[in-house]
């Protein structure tokens, strides 16, 4: 299990990739797209294409429930659905294993988190092949797009090592 502490929380307030006000259309041709968060997933699905991996918790900004229409759209995403439990401020073994599985099965996968999905970006980047586009929301700022490569993977692995609980 991985747990966020206050120092890492401050560091993770800074985007891990490029901040955009909207989703660039050139991402449509990306070989692999992973989205973290309900609004990011909805935006990619409605403006670009179905994400290969989407991780949602059926909430926005941690508290607000999705509209019935948004919920219907999100539930249509993914040929496979995996359900996991993940407490706020953590990355559970359950979530980690589901992300690993999602990268190794055919078709698209929706991971539904009971709890909070905010930190799922870290294991996604750690496991994703190079050139994967990882997309998540930066609250009140826009959308962050990470192009996975060895540099960003090393940075994320550093975060994960500092979060690891024995």
Short mmCIF file of C-alpha atoms in Angstrom, two decimals:
data_model
loop_
_atom_site.label_atom_id
_atom_site.label_comp_id
_atom_site.label_asym_id
_atom_site.label_seq_id
_atom_site.Cartn_x
_atom_site.Cartn_y
_atom_site.Cartn_z
CA UNK A 1 0.00 0.00 0.00
CA UNK A 2 1.05 3.56 -0.69
CA UNK A 3 0.01 6.50 1.46
CA UNK A 4 0.26 10.23 0.78
CA UNK A 5 1.93 12.45 3.35
CA UNK A 6 1.70 16.25 3.62
CA UNK A 7 5.06 16.89 1.92
CA UNK A 8 4.18 14.73 -1.10
CA UNK A 9 0.72 16.25 -1.20
CA UNK A 10 2.29 19.69 -1.71
CA UNK A 11 4.59 18.35 -4.44
CA UNK A 12 1.72 16.68 -6.27
CA UNK A 13 -0.18 19.97 -6.51
CA UNK A 14 2.13 20.77 -9.45
CA UNK A 15 1.09 19.11 -12.72
CA UNK A 16 3.08 16.04 -13.75
CA UNK A 17 2.64 16.93 -17.42
CA UNK A 18 1.42 19.74 -19.67
CA UNK A 19 -1.57 21.77 -18.51
CA UNK A 20 -4.23 22.48 -21.17
CA UNK A 21 -7.52 24.36 -21.08
CA UNK A 22 -9.10 21.77 -23.40
CA UNK A 23 -8.25 18.43 -24.96
CA UNK A 24 -6.04 18.79 -28.06
CA UNK A 25 -7.58 17.05 -31.07
CA UNK A 26 -4.20 15.61 -32.09
CA UNK A 27 -4.54 13.12 -29.21
CA UNK A 28 -7.17 11.24 -31.23
CA UNK A 29 -4.41 9.27 -32.97
CA UNK A 30 -2.69 8.29 -29.71
CA UNK A 31 -2.10 4.57 -29.49
CA UNK A 32 -2.98 4.34 -25.80
CA UNK A 33 -4.95 6.80 -23.65
CA UNK A 34 -5.60 6.44 -19.92
CA UNK A 35 -7.86 8.85 -18.05
CA UNK A 36 -8.08 9.42 -14.32
CA UNK A 37 -11.19 11.14 -12.99
CA UNK A 38 -14.79 11.32 -14.07
CA UNK A 39 -14.68 14.71 -15.81
CA UNK A 40 -11.43 13.89 -17.65
CA UNK A 41 -12.94 10.60 -18.77
CA UNK A 42 -16.16 12.26 -19.93
CA UNK A 43 -14.25 14.96 -21.83
CA UNK A 44 -11.95 12.52 -23.59
CA UNK A 45 -14.87 10.23 -24.46
CA UNK A 46 -17.14 13.00 -25.78
CA UNK A 47 -14.50 15.15 -27.53
CA UNK A 48 -11.86 12.65 -28.64
CA UNK A 49 -12.48 8.91 -28.35
CA UNK A 50 -13.03 6.15 -25.83
CA UNK A 51 -10.08 5.91 -23.43
CA UNK A 52 -8.28 2.58 -23.37
CA UNK A 53 -8.23 2.73 -19.58
CA UNK A 54 -10.47 4.98 -17.49
CA UNK A 55 -10.47 5.26 -13.72
CA UNK A 56 -13.55 6.85 -12.12
CA UNK A 57 -15.25 7.14 -8.74
CA UNK A 58 -18.63 8.59 -9.87
CA UNK A 59 -17.89 11.92 -8.18
CA UNK A 60 -16.46 15.28 -9.16
CA UNK A 61 -14.26 17.29 -6.84
CA UNK A 62 -14.58 14.43 -4.32
CA UNK A 63 -18.09 15.31 -3.21
CA UNK A 64 -20.44 16.10 -6.05
CA UNK A 65 -22.32 13.19 -7.58
CA UNK A 66 -22.47 12.93 -11.36
CA UNK A 67 -25.64 13.81 -13.22
CA UNK A 68 -27.74 10.92 -14.43
CA UNK A 69 -26.67 11.69 -18.02
CA UNK A 70 -22.95 11.74 -17.16
CA UNK A 71 -23.32 8.51 -15.19
CA UNK A 72 -24.98 6.85 -18.19
CA UNK A 73 -22.11 7.93 -20.46
CA UNK A 74 -19.42 6.74 -18.04
CA UNK A 75 -21.17 3.39 -17.61
CA UNK A 76 -21.04 2.89 -21.39
CA UNK A 77 -17.24 3.16 -21.39
CA UNK A 78 -15.12 0.03 -21.31
CA UNK A 79 -15.56 -3.50 -22.58
CA UNK A 80 -14.36 -4.65 -19.15
CA UNK A 81 -15.26 -3.14 -15.79
CA UNK A 82 -13.15 -3.70 -12.68
CA UNK A 83 -14.39 -2.62 -9.25
CA UNK A 84 -11.90 -1.73 -6.52
CA UNK A 85 -11.73 -0.15 -3.08
CA UNK A 86 -9.22 2.65 -2.53
CA UNK A 87 -9.24 4.93 0.50
CA UNK A 88 -8.53 8.66 0.08
CA UNK A 89 -4.84 9.56 0.07
CA UNK A 90 -3.76 6.01 -0.75
CA UNK A 91 -3.02 3.60 -3.57
CA UNK A 92 -4.38 0.24 -2.47
CA UNK A 93 -3.15 -3.15 -3.65
CA UNK A 94 -6.64 -3.57 -5.13
CA UNK A 95 -6.24 -0.45 -7.29
CA UNK A 96 -2.65 -1.30 -8.23
CA UNK A 97 -3.63 -4.81 -9.33
CA UNK A 98 -6.61 -3.54 -11.35
CA UNK A 99 -4.41 -1.06 -13.23
CA UNK A 100 -1.88 -3.80 -13.94
CA UNK A 101 -4.68 -6.05 -15.21
CA UNK A 102 -6.10 -3.25 -17.39
CA UNK A 103 -2.78 -2.92 -19.22
CA UNK A 104 -2.76 -6.65 -19.92
CA UNK A 105 -6.25 -7.39 -21.23
CA UNK A 106 -7.75 -6.84 -24.67
CA UNK A 107 -10.27 -4.08 -25.18
CA UNK A 108 -11.00 -1.02 -23.10
CA UNK A 109 -11.25 -1.06 -19.32
CA UNK A 110 -13.17 1.07 -16.84
CA UNK A 111 -11.94 0.85 -13.25
CA UNK A 112 -14.61 1.97 -10.80
CA UNK A 113 -13.19 3.06 -7.46
CA UNK A 114 -15.15 2.88 -4.23
CA UNK A 115 -13.35 5.66 -2.39
CA UNK A 116 -11.03 7.98 -4.27
CA UNK A 117 -9.13 7.69 -7.54
CA UNK A 118 -7.00 10.85 -7.32
CA UNK A 119 -3.62 9.13 -6.91
CA UNK A 120 -4.23 6.52 -9.63
CA UNK A 121 -2.19 8.65 -12.03
CA UNK A 122 0.99 7.48 -10.30
CA UNK A 123 0.62 3.72 -10.83
CA UNK A 124 -0.78 4.30 -14.33
CA UNK A 125 2.35 6.24 -15.32
CA UNK A 126 4.59 3.70 -13.58
CA UNK A 127 3.07 0.81 -15.56
CA UNK A 128 2.25 2.46 -18.89
CA UNK A 129 4.32 1.83 -22.00
CA UNK A 130 6.23 4.77 -23.46
CA UNK A 131 4.12 7.28 -25.41
CA UNK A 132 0.93 6.46 -23.49
CA UNK A 133 -1.13 9.61 -22.96
CA UNK A 134 -2.26 9.86 -19.32
CA UNK A 135 -4.91 12.51 -18.77
CA UNK A 136 -6.21 13.86 -15.48
CA UNK A 137 -7.85 17.03 -14.22
CA UNK A 138 -6.04 19.78 -12.36
CA UNK A 139 -8.80 21.28 -10.18
CA UNK A 140 -9.87 24.77 -11.26
CA UNK A 141 -7.02 24.93 -13.81
CA UNK A 142 -7.63 22.52 -16.67
CA UNK A 143 -6.54 19.15 -17.89
CA UNK A 144 -3.05 17.66 -17.56
CA UNK A 145 -1.62 15.49 -20.30
CA UNK A 146 1.39 13.32 -19.56
CA UNK A 147 3.27 11.58 -22.36
CA UNK A 148 4.86 8.63 -20.61
CA UNK A 149 8.61 8.27 -21.06
CA UNK A 150 11.54 7.19 -18.90
CA UNK A 151 11.95 10.66 -17.35
CA UNK A 152 8.38 11.00 -16.12
CA UNK A 153 8.30 7.34 -15.08
CA UNK A 154 11.43 7.89 -12.96
CA UNK A 155 9.84 10.94 -11.30
CA UNK A 156 6.66 8.99 -10.53
CA UNK A 157 8.63 6.00 -9.23
CA UNK A 158 10.39 8.38 -6.86
CA UNK A 159 7.00 9.56 -5.54
CA UNK A 160 5.81 5.98 -5.15
CA UNK A 161 8.95 4.93 -3.29
CA UNK A 162 8.44 7.81 -0.86
CA UNK A 163 4.79 6.81 -0.34
CA UNK A 164 5.41 3.07 0.15
CA UNK A 165 4.32 1.67 3.48
CA UNK A 166 6.09 -1.43 4.75
#
